[in-house]
mmCIF file of C-alpha atoms and ligand atoms in Angstrom:
data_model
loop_
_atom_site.group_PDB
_atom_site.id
_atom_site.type_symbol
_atom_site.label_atom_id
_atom_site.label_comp_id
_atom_site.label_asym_id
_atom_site.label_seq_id
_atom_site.Cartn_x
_atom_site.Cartn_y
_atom_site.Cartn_z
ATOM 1 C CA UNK A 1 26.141 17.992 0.355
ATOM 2 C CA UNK A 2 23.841 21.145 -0.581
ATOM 3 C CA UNK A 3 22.013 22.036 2.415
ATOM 4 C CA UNK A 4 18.722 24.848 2.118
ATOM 5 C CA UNK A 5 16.468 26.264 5.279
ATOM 6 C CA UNK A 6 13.357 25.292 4.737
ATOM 7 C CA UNK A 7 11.572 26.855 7.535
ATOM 8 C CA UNK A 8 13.616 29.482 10.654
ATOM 9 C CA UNK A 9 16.745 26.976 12.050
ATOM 10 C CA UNK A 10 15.665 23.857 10.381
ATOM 11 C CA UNK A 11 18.360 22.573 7.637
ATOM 12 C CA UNK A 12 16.966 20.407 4.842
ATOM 13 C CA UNK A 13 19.952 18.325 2.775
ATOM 14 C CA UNK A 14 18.905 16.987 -0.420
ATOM 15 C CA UNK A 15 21.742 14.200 -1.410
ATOM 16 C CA UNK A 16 21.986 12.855 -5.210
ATOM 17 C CA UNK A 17 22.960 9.260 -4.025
ATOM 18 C CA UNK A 18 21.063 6.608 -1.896
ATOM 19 C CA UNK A 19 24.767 6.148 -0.313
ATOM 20 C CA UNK A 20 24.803 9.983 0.568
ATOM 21 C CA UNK A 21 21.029 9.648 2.152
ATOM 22 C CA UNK A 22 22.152 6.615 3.899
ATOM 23 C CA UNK A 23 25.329 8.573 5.515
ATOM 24 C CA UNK A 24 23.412 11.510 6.262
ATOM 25 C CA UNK A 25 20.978 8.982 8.367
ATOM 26 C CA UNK A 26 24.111 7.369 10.296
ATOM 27 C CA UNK A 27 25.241 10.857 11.004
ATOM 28 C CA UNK A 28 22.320 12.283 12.275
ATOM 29 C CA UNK A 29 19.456 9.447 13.472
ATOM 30 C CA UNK A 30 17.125 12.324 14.420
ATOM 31 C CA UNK A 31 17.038 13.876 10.599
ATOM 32 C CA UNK A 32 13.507 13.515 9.682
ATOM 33 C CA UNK A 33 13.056 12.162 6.258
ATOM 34 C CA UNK A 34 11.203 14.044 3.669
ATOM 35 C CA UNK A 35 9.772 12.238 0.358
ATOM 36 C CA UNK A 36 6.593 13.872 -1.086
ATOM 37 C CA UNK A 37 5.613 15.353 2.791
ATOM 38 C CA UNK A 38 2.163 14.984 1.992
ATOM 39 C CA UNK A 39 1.711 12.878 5.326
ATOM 40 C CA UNK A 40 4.946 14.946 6.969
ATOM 41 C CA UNK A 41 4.112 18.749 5.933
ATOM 42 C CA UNK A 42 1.109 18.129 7.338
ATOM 43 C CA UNK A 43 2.511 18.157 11.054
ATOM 44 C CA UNK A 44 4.988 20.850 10.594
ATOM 45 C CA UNK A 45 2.421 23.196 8.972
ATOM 46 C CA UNK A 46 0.180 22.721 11.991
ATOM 47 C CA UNK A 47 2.911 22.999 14.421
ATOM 48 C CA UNK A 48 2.538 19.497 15.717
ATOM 49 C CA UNK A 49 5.870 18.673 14.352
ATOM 50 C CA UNK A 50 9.271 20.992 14.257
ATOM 51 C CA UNK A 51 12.269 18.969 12.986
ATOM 52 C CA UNK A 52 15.554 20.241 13.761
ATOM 53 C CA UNK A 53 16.918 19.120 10.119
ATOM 54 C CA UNK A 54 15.100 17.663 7.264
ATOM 55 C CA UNK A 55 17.043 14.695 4.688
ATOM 56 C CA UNK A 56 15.199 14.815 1.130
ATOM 57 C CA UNK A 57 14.688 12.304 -0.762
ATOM 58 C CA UNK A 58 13.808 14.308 -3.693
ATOM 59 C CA UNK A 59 17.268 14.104 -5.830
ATOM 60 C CA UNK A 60 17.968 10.830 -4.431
ATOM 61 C CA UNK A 61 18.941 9.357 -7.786
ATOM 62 C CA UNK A 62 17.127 6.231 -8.875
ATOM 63 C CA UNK A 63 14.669 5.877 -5.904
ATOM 64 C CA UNK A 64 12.017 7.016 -7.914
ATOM 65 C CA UNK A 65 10.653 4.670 -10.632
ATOM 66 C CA UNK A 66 10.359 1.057 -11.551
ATOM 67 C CA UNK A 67 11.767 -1.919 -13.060
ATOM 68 C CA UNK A 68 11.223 -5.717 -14.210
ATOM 69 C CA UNK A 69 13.285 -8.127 -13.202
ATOM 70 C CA UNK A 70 12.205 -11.760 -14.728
ATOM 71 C CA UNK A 71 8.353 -12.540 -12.784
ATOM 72 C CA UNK A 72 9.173 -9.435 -10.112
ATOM 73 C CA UNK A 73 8.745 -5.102 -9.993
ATOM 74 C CA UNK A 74 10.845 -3.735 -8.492
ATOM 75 C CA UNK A 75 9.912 -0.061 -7.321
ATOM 76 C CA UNK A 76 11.672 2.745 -5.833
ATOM 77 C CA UNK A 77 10.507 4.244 -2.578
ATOM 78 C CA UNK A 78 10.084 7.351 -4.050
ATOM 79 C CA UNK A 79 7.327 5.786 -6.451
ATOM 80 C CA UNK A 80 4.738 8.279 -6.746
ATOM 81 C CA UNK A 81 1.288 7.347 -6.822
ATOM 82 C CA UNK A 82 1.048 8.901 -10.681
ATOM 83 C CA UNK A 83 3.935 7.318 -11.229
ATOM 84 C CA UNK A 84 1.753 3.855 -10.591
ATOM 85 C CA UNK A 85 -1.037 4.717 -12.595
ATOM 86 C CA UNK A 86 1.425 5.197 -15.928
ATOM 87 C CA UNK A 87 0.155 2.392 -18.124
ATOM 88 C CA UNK A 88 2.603 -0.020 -18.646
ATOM 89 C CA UNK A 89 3.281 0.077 -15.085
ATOM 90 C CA UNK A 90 -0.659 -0.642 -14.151
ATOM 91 C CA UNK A 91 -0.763 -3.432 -16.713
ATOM 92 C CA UNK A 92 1.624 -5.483 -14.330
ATOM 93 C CA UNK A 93 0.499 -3.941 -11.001
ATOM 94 C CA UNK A 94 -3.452 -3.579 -11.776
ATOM 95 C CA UNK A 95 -4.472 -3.690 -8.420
ATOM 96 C CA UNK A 96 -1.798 -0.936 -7.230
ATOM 97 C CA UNK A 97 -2.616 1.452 -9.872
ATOM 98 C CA UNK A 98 -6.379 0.903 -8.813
ATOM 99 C CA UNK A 99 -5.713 1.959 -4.960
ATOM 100 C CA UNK A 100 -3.407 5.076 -6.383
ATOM 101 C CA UNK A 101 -6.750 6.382 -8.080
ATOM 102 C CA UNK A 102 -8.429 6.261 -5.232
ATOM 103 C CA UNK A 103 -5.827 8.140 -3.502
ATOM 104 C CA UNK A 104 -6.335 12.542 -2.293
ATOM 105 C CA UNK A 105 -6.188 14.673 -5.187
ATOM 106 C CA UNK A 106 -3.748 14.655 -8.481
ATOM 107 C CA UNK A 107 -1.452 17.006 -6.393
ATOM 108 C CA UNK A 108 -1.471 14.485 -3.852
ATOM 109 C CA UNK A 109 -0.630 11.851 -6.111
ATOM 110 C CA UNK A 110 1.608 13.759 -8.023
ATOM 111 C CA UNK A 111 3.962 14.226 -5.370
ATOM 112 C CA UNK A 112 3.155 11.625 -2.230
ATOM 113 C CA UNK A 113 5.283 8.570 -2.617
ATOM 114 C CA UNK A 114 4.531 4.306 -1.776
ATOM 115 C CA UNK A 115 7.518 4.558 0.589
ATOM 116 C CA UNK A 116 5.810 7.420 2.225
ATOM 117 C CA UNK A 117 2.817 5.538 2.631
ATOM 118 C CA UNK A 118 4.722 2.243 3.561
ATOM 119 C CA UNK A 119 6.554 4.309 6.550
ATOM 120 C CA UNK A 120 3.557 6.215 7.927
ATOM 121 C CA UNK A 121 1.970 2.275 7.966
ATOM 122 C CA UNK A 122 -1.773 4.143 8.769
ATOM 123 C CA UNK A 123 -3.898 1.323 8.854
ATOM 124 C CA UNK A 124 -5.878 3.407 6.073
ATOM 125 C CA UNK A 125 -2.949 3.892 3.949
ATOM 126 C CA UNK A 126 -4.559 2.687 0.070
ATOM 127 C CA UNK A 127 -1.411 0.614 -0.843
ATOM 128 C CA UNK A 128 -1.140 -1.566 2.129
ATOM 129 C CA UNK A 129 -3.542 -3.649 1.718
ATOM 130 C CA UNK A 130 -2.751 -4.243 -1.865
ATOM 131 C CA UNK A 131 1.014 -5.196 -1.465
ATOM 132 C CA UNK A 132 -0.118 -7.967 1.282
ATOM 133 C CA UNK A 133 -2.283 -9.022 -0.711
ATOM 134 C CA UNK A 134 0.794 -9.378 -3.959
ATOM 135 C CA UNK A 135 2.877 -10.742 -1.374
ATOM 136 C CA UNK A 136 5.283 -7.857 -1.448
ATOM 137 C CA UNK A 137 8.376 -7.369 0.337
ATOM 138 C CA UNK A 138 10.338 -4.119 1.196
ATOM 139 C CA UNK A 139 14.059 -3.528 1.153
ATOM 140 C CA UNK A 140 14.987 -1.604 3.913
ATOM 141 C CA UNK A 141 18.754 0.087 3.465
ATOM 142 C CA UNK A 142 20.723 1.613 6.067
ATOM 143 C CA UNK A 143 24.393 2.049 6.783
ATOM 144 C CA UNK A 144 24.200 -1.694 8.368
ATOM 145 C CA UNK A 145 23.882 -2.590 5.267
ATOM 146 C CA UNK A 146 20.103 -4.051 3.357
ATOM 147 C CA UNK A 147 17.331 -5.623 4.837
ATOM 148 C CA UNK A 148 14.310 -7.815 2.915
ATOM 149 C CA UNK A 149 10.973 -8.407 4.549
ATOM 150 C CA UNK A 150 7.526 -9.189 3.503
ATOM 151 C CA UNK A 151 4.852 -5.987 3.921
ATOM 152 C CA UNK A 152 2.961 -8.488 5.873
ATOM 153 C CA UNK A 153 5.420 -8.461 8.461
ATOM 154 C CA UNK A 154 7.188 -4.737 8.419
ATOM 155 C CA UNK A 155 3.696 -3.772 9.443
ATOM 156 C CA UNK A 156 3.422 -3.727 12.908
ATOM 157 C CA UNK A 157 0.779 -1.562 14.383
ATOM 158 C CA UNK A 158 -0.897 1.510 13.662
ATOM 159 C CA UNK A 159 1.546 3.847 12.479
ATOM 160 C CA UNK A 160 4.005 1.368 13.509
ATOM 161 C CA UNK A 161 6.422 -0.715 11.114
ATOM 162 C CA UNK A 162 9.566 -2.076 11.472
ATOM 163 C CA UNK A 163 11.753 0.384 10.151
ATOM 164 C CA UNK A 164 14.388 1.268 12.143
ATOM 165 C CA UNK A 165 15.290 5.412 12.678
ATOM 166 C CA UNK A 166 18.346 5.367 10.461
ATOM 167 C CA UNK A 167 17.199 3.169 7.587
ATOM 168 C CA UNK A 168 14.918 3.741 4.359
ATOM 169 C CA UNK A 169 12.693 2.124 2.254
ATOM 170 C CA UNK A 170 14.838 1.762 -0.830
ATOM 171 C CA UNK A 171 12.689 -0.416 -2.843
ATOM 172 C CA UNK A 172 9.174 -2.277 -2.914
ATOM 173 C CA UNK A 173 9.493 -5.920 -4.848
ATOM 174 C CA UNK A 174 6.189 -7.506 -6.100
ATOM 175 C CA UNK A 175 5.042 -10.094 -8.775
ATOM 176 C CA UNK A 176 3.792 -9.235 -12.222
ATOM 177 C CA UNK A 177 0.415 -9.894 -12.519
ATOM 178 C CA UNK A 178 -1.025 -13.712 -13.300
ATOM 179 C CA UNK A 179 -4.404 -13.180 -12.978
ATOM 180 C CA UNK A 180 -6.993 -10.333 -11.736
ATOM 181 C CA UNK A 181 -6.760 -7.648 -9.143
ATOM 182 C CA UNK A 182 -9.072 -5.624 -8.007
ATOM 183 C CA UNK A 183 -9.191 -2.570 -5.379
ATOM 184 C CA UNK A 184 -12.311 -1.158 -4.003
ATOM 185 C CA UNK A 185 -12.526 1.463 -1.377
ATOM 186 C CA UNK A 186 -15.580 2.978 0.656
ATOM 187 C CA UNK A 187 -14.974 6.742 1.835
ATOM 188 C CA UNK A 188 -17.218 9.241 3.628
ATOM 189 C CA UNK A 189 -17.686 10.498 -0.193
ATOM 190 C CA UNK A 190 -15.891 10.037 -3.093
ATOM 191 C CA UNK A 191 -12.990 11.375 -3.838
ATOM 192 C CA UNK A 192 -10.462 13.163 -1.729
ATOM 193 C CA UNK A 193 -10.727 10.989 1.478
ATOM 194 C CA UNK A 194 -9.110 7.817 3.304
ATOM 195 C CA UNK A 195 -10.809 5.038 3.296
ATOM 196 C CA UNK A 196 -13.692 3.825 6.070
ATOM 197 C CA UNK A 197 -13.105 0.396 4.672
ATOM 198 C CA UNK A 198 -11.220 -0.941 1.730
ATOM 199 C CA UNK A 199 -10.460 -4.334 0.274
ATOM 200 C CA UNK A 200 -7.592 -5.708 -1.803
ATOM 201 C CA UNK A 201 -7.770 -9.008 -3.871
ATOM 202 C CA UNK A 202 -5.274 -10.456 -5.904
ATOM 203 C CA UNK A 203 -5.729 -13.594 -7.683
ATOM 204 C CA UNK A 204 -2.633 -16.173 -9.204
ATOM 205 C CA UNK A 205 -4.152 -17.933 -12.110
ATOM 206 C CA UNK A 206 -0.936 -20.249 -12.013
ATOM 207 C CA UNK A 207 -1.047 -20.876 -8.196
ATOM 208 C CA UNK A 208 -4.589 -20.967 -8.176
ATOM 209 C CA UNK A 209 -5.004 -18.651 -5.151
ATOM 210 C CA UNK A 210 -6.840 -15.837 -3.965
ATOM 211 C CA UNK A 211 -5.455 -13.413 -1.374
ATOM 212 C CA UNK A 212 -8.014 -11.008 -0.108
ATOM 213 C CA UNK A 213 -6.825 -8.300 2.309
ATOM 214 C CA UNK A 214 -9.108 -5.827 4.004
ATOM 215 C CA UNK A 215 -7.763 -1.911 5.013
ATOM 216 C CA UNK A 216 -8.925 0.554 7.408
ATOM 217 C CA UNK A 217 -10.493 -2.355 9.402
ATOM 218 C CA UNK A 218 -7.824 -3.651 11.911
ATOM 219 C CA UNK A 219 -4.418 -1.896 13.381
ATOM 220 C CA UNK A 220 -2.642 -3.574 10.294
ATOM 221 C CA UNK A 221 -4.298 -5.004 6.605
ATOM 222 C CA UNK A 222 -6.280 -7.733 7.801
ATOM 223 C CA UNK A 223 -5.712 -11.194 5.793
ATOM 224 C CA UNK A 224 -8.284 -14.168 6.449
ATOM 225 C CA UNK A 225 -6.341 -16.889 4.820
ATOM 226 C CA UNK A 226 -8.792 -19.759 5.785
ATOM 227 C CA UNK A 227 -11.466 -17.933 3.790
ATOM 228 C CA UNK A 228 -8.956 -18.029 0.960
ATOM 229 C CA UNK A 229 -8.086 -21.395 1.082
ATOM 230 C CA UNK A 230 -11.863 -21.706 0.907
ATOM 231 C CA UNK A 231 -12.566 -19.641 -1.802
ATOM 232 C CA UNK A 232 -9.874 -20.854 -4.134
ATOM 233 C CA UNK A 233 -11.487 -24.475 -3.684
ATOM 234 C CA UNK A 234 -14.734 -23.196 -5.259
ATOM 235 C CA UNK A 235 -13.428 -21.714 -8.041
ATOM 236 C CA UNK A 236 -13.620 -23.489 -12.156
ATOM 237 C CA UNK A 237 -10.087 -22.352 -12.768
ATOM 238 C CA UNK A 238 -10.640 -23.707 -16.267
ATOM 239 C CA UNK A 239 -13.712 -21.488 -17.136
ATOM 240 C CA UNK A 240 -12.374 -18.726 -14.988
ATOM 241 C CA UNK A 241 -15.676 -18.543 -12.693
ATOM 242 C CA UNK A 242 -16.918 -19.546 -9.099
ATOM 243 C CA UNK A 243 -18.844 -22.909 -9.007
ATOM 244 C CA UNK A 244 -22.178 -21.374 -7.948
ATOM 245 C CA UNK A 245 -23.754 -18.117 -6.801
ATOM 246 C CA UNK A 246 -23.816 -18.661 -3.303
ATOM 247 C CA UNK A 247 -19.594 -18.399 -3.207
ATOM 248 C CA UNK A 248 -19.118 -14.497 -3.229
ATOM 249 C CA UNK A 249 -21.595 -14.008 -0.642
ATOM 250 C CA UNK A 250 -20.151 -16.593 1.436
ATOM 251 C CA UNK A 251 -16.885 -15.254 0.958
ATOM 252 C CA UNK A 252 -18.286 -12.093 1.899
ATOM 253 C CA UNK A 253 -19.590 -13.274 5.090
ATOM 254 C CA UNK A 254 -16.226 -14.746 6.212
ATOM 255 C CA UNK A 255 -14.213 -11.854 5.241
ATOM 256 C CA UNK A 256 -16.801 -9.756 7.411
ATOM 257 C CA UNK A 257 -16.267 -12.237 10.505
ATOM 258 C CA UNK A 258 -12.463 -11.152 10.001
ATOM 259 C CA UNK A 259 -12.652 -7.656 10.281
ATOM 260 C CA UNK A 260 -11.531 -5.982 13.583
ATOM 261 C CA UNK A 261 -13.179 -2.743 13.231
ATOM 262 C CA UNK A 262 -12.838 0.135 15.931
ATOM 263 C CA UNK A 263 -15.601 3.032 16.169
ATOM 264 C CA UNK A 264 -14.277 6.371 15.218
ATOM 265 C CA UNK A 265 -15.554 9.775 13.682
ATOM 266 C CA UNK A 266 -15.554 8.298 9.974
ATOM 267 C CA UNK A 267 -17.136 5.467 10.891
ATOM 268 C CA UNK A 268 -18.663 2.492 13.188
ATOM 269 C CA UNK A 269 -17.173 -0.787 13.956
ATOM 270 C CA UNK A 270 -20.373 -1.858 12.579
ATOM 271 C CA UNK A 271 -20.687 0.115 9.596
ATOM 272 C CA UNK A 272 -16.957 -0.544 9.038
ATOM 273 C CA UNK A 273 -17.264 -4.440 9.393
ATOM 274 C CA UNK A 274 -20.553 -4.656 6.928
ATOM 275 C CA UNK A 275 -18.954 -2.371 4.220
ATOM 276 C CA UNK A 276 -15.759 -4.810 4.539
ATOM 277 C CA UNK A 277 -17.962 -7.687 3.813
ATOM 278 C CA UNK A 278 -19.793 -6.011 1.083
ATOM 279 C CA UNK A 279 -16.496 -5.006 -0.666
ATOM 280 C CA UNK A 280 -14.893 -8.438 -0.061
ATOM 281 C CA UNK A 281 -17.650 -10.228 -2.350
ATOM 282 C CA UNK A 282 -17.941 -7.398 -5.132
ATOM 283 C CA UNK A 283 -14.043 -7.869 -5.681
ATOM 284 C CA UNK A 284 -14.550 -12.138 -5.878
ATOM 285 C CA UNK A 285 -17.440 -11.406 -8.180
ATOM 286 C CA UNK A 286 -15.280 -8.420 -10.448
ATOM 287 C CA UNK A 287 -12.381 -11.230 -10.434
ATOM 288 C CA UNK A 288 -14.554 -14.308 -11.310
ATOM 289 C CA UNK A 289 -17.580 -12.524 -13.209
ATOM 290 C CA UNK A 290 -20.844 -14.402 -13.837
ATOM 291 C CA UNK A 291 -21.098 -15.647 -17.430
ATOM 292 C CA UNK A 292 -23.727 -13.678 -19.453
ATOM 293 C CA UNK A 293 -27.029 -15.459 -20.287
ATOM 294 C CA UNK A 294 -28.519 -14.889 -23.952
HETATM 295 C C1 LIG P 1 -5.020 15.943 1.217
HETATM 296 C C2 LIG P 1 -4.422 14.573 1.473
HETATM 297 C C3 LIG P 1 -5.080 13.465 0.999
HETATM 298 C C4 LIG P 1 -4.556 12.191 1.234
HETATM 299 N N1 LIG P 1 -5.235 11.120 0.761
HETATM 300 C C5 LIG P 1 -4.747 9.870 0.985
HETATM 301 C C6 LIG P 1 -5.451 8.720 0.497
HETATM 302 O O1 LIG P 1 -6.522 8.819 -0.130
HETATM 303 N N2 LIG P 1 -4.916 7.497 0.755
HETATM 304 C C7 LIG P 1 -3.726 7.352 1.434
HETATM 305 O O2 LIG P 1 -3.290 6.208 1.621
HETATM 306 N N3 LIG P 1 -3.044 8.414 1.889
HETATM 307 C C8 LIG P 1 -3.518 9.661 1.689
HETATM 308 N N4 LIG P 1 -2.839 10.764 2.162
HETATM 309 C C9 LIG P 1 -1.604 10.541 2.911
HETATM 310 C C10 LIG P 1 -0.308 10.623 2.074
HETATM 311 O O3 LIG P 1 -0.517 11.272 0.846
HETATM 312 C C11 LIG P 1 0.278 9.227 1.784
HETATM 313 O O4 LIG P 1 0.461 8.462 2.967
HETATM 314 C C12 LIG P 1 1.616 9.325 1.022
HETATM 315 O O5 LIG P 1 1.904 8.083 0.458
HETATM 316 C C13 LIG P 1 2.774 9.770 1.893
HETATM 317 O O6 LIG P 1 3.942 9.787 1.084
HETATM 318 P P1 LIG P 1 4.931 11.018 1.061
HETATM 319 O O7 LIG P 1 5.974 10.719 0.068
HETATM 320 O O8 LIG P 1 4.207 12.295 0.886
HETATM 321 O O9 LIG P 1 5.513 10.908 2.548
HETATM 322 P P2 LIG P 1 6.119 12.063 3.486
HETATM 323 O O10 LIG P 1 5.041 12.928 3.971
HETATM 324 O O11 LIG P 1 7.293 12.696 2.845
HETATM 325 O O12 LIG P 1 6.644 11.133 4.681
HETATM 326 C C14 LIG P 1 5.742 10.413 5.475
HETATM 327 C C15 LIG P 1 6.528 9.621 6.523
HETATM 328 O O13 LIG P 1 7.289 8.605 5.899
HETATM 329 C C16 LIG P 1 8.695 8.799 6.102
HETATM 330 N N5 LIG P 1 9.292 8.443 4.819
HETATM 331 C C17 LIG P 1 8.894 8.859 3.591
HETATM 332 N N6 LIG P 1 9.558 8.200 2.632
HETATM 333 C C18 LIG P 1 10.410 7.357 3.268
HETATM 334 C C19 LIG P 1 11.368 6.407 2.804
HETATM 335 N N7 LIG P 1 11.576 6.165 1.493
HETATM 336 N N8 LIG P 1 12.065 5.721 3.721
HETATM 337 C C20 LIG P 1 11.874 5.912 5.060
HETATM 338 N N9 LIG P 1 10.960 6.797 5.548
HETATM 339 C C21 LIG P 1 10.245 7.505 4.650
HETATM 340 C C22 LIG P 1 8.831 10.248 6.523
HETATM 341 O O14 LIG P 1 9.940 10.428 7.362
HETATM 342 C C23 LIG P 1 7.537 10.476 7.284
HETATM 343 O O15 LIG P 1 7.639 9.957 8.586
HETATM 344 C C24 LIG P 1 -3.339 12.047 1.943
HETATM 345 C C25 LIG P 1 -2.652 13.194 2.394
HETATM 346 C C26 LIG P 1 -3.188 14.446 2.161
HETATM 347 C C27 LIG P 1 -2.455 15.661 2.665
#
């Protein structure tokens, strides 16, 4: 395998094959893997961080991209976030092409990657939120052989998931879309930040459910699924609107009463809980719009 120096006595290997990443990973547990390093270069550039050898994903052959298999998308770890926003892609994952907008800069998105932001699990990482919210699931590949879990639960902390050291996220699997999505996220301005609060709502026309899923607010995507059990039974499915105008403010309300903000330099817990509220009902109403009177 072709092995370069990327800075003085660290080796970076760049295999072609997910089987060659995955041996390289048995082999050597402490390799530090490398997909877009817009969350990894950061450490090293600063000196926080000095790996000893460096496994890119880069070349990996087929990790980067998407299918459709039947109802489900299947994505490649090495999804960019441009990659996302490509429009046939966005027409089937509207809600994750909305959050990869809102994400740094079009370098940033150019190059940083959905496993990337699956496997630093910061509980302000844009996509999170979304893929609870579609019920996604990760496959997780190592040596041992392929794992399957939902986001929901490979989450485990801040900057915690379950991934073990010698495995990768090989793929991301999530429904087509059957119904709205929406994506809203507050910053300390607008553009070129992570989010103070965000909020992630995916509806299933054919279900009949709403899953609403708040970021930045709690160690992990917060999900308040009495509120949508709630919601979805004050909804005219038929006409494609809520029953009455006091819904998306409730809904609001009880998304707010969810939230399990911490004070930091971005933000308050209080600020942080109130914008989480406010963003909650403006998705229900974007989703369910009020018909226009003459
Ligand atoms: C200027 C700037 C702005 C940013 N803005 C945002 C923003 O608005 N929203 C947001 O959510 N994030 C933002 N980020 C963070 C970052 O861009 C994302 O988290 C991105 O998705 C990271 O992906 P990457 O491919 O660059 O990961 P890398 O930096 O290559 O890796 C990050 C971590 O994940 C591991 N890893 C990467 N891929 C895999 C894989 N397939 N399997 C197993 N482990 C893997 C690496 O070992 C490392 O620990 C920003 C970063 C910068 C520098």
């Amino acid at each position: 395998m072709p092995s370069t120096t990327l800075l003085p006595g660290m080796t970076v290997i760049a295999p072609t094959t997910l089987a060659a990443a995955v041996a390289a990973l048995a082999d050597d547990p402490g390799i530090t893997v490398l997909a877009g390093g817009t969350d990894l270069m950061v450490g090293v550039n600063d000196g926080r961080h000095r790996p000893a050898s460096v496994l890119s994903l880069r070349r990996v052959d087929g990790l980067r991209g998407w299918q459709r298999e039947g109802d489900e998308l299947v994505l490649g770890g090495a999804t960019t976030y441009t990659d996302l926003l490509a429009p046939d892609l966005a027409a089937l994952a509207p809600g994750l092409a909305m959050a990869a907008r809102t994400v740094g800069s079009p370098q940033i998105r150019n190059t940083g990657t959905i496993g990337g932001n699956l496997a630093t699990a910061s509980p302000a990482g844009d996509t999170l939120p979304v893929l609870v919210a579609l019920g996604a699931e990760v496959v997780l590949v190592s040596h041992r052989g392929e794992r399957r879990m939902p986001v929901e639960q490979f989450l485990t902390g801040p900057k915690r998931s379950a991934l073990d050291p010698d495995e990768l996220v090989a793929e991301v699997r999530l429904p087509a879309a059957d119904g709205p999505q929406e994506y809203l996220k507050i910053g300390v301005r607008n553009a070129m930040v992570i989010a103070v609060a965000s909020c992630a709502l995916v509806v299933r026309r054919t279900e009949r459910t709403v899953r609403c899923v708040l970021g930045a607010v709690g160690p992990v995507p917060v999900r308040a699924p009495e509120a949508e059990a709630w919601v979805a039974g004050r909804i005219d499915w038929d006409a494609g609107r809520l029953n009455d105008g006091s819904v998306a403010a409730e809904f609001g309300s009880q998304l707010a009463a969810a939230a399990r903000p911490i004070d930091d330099h971005r933000a308050t817990a209080a600020y942080r809980r109130t914008a989480a509220g406010v963003l909650a009902r403006r998705a229900l109403e974007r989703a369910f719009p009020a018909p226009v009177v003459p």
